[in-house]
PDB file of C-alpha atoms in Angstrom:
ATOM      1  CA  UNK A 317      32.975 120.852 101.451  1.00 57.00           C
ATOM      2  CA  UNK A 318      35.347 118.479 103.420  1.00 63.00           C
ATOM      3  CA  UNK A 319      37.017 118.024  99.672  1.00 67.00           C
ATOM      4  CA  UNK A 320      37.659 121.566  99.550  1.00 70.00           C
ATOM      5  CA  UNK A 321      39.400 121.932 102.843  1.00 76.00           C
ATOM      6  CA  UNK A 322      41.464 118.770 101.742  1.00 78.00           C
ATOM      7  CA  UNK A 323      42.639 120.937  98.054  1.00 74.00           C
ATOM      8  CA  UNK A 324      43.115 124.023 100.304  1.00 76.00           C
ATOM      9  CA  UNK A 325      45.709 122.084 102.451  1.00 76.00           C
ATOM     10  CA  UNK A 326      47.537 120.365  99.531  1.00 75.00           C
ATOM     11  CA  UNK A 327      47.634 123.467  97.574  1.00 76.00           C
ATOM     12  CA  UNK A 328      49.250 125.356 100.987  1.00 73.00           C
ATOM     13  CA  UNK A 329      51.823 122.661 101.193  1.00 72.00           C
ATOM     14  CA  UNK A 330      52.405 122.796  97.790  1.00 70.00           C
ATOM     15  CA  UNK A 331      52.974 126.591  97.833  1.00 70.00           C
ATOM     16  CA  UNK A 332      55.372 126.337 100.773  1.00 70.00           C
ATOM     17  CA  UNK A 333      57.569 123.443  99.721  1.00 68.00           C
ATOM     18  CA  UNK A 334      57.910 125.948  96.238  1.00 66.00           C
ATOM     19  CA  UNK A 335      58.449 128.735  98.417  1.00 61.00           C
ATOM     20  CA  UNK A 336      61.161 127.230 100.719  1.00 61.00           C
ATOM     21  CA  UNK A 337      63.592 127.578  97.463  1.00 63.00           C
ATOM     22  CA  UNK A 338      62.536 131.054  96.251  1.00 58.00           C
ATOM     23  CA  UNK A 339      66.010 133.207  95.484  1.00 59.00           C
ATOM     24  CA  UNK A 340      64.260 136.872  95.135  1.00 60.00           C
ATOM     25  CA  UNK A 341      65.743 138.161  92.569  1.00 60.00           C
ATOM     26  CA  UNK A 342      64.712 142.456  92.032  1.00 59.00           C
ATOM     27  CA  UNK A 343      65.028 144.187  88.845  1.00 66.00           C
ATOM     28  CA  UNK A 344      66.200 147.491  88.881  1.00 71.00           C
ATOM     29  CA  UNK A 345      64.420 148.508  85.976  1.00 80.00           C
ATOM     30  CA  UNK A 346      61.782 151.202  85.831  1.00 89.00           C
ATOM     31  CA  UNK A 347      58.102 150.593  86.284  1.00 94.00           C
ATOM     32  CA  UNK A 348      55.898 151.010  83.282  1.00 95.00           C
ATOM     33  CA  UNK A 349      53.369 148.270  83.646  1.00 96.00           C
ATOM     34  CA  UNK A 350      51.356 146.737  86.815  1.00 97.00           C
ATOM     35  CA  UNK A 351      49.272 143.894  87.767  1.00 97.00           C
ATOM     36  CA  UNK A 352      47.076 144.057  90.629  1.00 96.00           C
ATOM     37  CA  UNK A 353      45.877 140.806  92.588  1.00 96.00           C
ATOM     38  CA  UNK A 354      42.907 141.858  94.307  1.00 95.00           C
ATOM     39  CA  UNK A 355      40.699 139.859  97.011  1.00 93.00           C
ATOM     40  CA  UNK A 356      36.971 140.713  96.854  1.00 91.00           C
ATOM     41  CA  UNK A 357      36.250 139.237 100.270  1.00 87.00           C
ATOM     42  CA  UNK A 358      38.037 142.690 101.572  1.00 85.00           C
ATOM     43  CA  UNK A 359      36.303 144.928  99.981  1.00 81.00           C
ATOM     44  CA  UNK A 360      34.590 145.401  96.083  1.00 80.00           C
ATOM     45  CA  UNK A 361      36.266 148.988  95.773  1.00 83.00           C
ATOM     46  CA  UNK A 362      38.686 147.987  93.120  1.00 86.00           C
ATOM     47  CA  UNK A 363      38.470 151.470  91.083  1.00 89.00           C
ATOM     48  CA  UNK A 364      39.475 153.447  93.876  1.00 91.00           C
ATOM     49  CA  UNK A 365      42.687 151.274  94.236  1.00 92.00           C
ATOM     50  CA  UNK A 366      43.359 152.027  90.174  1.00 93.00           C
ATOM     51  CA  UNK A 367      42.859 155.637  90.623  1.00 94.00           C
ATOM     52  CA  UNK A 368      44.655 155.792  93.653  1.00 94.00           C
ATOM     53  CA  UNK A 369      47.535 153.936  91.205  1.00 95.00           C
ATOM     54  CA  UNK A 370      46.626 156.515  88.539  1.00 95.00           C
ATOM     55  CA  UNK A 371      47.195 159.440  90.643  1.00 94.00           C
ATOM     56  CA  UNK A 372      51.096 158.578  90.423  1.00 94.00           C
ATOM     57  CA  UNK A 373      50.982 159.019  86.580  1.00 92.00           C
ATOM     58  CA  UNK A 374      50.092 155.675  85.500  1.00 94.00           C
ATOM     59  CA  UNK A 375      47.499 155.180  82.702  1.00 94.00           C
ATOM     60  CA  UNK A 376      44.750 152.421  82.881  1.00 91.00           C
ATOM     61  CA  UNK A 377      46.690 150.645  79.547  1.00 93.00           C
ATOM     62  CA  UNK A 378      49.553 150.260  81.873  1.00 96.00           C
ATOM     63  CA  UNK A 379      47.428 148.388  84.371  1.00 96.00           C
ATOM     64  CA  UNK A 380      46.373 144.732  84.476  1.00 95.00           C
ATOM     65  CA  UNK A 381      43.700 143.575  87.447  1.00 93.00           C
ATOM     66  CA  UNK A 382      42.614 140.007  88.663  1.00 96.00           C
ATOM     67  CA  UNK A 383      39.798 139.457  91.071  1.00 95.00           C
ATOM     68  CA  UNK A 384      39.243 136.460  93.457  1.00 95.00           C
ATOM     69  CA  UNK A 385      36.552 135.400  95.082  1.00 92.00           C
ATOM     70  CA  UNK A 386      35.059 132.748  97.387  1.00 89.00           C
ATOM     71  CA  UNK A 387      32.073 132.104  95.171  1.00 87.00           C
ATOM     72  CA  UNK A 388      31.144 132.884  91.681  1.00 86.00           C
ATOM     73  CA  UNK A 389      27.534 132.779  91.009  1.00 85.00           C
ATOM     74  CA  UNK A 390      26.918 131.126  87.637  1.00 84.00           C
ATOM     75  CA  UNK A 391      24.732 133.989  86.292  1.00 85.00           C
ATOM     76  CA  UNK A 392      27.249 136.382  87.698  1.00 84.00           C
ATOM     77  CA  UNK A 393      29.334 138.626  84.865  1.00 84.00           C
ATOM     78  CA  UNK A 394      31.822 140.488  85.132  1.00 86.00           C
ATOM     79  CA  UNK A 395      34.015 143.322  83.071  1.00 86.00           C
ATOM     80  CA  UNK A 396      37.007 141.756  83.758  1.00 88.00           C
ATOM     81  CA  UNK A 397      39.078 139.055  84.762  1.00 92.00           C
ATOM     82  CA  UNK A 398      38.017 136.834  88.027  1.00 93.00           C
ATOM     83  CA  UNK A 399      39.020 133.648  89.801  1.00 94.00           C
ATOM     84  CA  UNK A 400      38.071 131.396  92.367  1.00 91.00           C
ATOM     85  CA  UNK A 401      39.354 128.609  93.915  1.00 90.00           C
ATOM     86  CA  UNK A 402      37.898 125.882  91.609  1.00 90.00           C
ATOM     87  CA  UNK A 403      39.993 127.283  89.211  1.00 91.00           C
ATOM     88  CA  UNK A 404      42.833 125.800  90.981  1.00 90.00           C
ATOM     89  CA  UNK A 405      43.369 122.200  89.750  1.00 89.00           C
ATOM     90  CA  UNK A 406      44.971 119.824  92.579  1.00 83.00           C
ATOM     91  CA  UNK A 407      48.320 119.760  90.932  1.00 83.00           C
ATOM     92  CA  UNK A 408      48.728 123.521  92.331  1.00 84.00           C
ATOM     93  CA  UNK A 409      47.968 124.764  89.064  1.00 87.00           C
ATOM     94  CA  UNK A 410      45.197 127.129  87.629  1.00 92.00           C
ATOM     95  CA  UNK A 411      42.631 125.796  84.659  1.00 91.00           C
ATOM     96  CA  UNK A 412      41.146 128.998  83.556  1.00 92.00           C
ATOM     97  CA  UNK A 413      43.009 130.715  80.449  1.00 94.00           C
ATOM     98  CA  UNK A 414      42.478 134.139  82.162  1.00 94.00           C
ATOM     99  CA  UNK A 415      44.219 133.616  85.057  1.00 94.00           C
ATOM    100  CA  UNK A 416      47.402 131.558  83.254  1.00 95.00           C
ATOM    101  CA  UNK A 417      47.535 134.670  80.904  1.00 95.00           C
ATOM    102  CA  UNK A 418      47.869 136.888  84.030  1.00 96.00           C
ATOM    103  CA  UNK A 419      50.341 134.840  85.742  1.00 95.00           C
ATOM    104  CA  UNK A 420      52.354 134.526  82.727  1.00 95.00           C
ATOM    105  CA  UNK A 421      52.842 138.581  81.926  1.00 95.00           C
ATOM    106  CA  UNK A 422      55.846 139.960  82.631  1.00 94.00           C
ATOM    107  CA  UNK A 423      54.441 142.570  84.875  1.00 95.00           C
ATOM    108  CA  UNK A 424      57.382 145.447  85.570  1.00 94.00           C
ATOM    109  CA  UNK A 425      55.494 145.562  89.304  1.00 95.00           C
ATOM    110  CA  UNK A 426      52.857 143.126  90.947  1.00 96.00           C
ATOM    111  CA  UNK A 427      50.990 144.424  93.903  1.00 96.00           C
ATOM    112  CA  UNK A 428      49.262 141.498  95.866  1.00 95.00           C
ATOM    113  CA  UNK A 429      46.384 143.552  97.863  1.00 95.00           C
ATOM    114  CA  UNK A 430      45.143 140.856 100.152  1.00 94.00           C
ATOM    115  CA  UNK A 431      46.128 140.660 103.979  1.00 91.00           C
ATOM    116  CA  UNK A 432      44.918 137.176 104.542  1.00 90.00           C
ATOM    117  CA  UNK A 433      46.593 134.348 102.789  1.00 87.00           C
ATOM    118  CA  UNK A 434      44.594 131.796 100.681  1.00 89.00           C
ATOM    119  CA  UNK A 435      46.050 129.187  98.779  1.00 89.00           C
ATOM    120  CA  UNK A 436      44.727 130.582  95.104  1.00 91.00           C
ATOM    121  CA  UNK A 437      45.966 133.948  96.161  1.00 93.00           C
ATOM    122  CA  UNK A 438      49.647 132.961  97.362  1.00 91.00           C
ATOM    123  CA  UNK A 439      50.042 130.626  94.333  1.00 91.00           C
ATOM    124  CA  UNK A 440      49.162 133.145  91.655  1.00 94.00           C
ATOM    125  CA  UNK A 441      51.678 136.083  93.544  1.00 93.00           C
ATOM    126  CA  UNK A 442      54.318 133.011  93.489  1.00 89.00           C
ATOM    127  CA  UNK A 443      53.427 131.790  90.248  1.00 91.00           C
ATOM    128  CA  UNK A 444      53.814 135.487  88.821  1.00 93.00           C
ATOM    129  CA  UNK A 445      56.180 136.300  86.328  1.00 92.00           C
ATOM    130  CA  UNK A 446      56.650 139.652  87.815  1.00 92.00           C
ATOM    131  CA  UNK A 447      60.329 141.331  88.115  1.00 91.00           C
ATOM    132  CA  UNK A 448      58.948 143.368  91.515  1.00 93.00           C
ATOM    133  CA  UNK A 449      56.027 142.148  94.196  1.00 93.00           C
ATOM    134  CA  UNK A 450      54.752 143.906  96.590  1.00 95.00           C
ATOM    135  CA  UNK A 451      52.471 143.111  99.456  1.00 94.00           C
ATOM    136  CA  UNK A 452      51.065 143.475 102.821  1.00 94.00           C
ATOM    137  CA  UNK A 453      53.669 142.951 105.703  1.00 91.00           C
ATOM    138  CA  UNK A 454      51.088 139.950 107.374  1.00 88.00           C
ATOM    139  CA  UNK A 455      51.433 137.796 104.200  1.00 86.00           C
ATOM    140  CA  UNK A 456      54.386 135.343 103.591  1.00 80.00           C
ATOM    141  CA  UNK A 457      57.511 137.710 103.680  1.00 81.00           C
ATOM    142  CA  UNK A 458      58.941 135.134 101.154  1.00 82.00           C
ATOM    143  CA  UNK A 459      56.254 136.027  98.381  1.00 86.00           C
ATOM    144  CA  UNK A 460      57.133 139.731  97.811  1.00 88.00           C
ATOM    145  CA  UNK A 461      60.105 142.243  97.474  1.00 88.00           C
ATOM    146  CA  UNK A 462      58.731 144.992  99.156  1.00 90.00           C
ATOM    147  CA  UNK A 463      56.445 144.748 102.182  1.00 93.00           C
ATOM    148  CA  UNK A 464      54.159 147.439 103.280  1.00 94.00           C
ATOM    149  CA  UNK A 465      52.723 147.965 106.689  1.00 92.00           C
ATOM    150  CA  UNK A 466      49.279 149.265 106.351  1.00 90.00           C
ATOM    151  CA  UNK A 467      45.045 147.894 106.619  1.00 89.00           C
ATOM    152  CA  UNK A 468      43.492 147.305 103.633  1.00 89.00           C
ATOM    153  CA  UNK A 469      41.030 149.241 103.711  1.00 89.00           C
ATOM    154  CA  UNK A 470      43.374 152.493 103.745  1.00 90.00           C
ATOM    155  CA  UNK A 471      43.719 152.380  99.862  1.00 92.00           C
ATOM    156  CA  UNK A 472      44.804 156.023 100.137  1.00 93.00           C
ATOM    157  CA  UNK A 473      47.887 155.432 102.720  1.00 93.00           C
ATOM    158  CA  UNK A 474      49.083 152.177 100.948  1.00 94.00           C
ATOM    159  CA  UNK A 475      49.359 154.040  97.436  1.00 95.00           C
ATOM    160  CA  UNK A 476      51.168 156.639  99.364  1.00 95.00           C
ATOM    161  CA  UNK A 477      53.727 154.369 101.019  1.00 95.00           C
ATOM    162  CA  UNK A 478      54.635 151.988  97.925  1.00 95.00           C
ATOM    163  CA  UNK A 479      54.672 155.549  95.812  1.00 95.00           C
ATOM    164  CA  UNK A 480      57.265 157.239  98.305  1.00 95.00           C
ATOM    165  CA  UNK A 481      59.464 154.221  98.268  1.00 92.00           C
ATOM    166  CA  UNK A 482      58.949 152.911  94.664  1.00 93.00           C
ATOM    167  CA  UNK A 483      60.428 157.248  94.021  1.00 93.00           C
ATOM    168  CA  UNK A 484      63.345 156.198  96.875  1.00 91.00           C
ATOM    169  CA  UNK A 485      64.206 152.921  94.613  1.00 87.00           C
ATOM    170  CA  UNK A 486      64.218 154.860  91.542  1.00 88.00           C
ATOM    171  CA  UNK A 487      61.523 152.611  90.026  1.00 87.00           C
ATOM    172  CA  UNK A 488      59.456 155.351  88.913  1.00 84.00           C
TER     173      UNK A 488
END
């Protein structure tokens, strides 16, 4: 317990220092594939996020999902890809293949869909390889591009903002 709390702080430092020397640099190309980071400990209502994301004309090919989670029971399984934070080495690194494959697609947009920063969360959206992130505007304004100001629980209204602006951008 007290070990964890000592990995969570090194891992937040870790983040910032990285952070500190971020240049953002946009793409301005279009939009074709997307990565969603999603935390569980908001709410396990993932598929309405996706179809919310597929109303705007995107297929479910076109869409790559990540899970975190506090805990992970061992007899838990699940239909697709999930983290924790004991997949999170103390170099500031992540062990589990699933999660370096994520982090290392070249995602046209990322959307981070947690309001509450933990380290495993803020180091995969950094880590990313994605040419546009978006986000929550209570997280780290230095992790994303674009910022949206809405609750979490308003799937409906975030889609809708990120949509109108992603068509204002001329990303989709």
């Amino acid at each position: 317990m007290f070990s964890n709390k000592i990995k969570d702080f090194i891992i937040k430092n870790n983040v910032k220092k990285r952070l500190s020397n971020v240049k953002h640099v946009a793409s301005n190309d279009v939009i074709k594939t997307i990565g969603i980071i999603f935390d569980e400990t908001i709410s396990n209502d993932k598929e309405s996020l996706i179809k919310e994301i597929q109303k705007f004309g995107f297929q479910s090919s076109q869409i790559d999902f990540i899970a975190f989670r506090e805990t992970i029971k061992k007899t838990e399984v699940f239909n697709y890809p999930i983290f924790s934070m004991k997949d999170v080495n103390w170099n500031a690194s992540f062990e589990k293949e699933e999660v370096n494959q994520f982090v290392n697609k070249k995602f046209d947009l990322l959307i981070s869909y947690y309001d509450v920063e933990k380290p495993a969360l803020v180091l995969l959206t950094h880590n990313s390889k994605a040419n546009f992130k978006v986000g929550f505007a209570n997280t780290d304004n230095q992790l994303h591009h674009f910022m949206i100001q809405s609750d979490t629980q308003k799937k409906v209204v975030f889609t809708e903002e990120l949509f109108k602006y992603l068509k204002i951008l001329k990303k989709i």
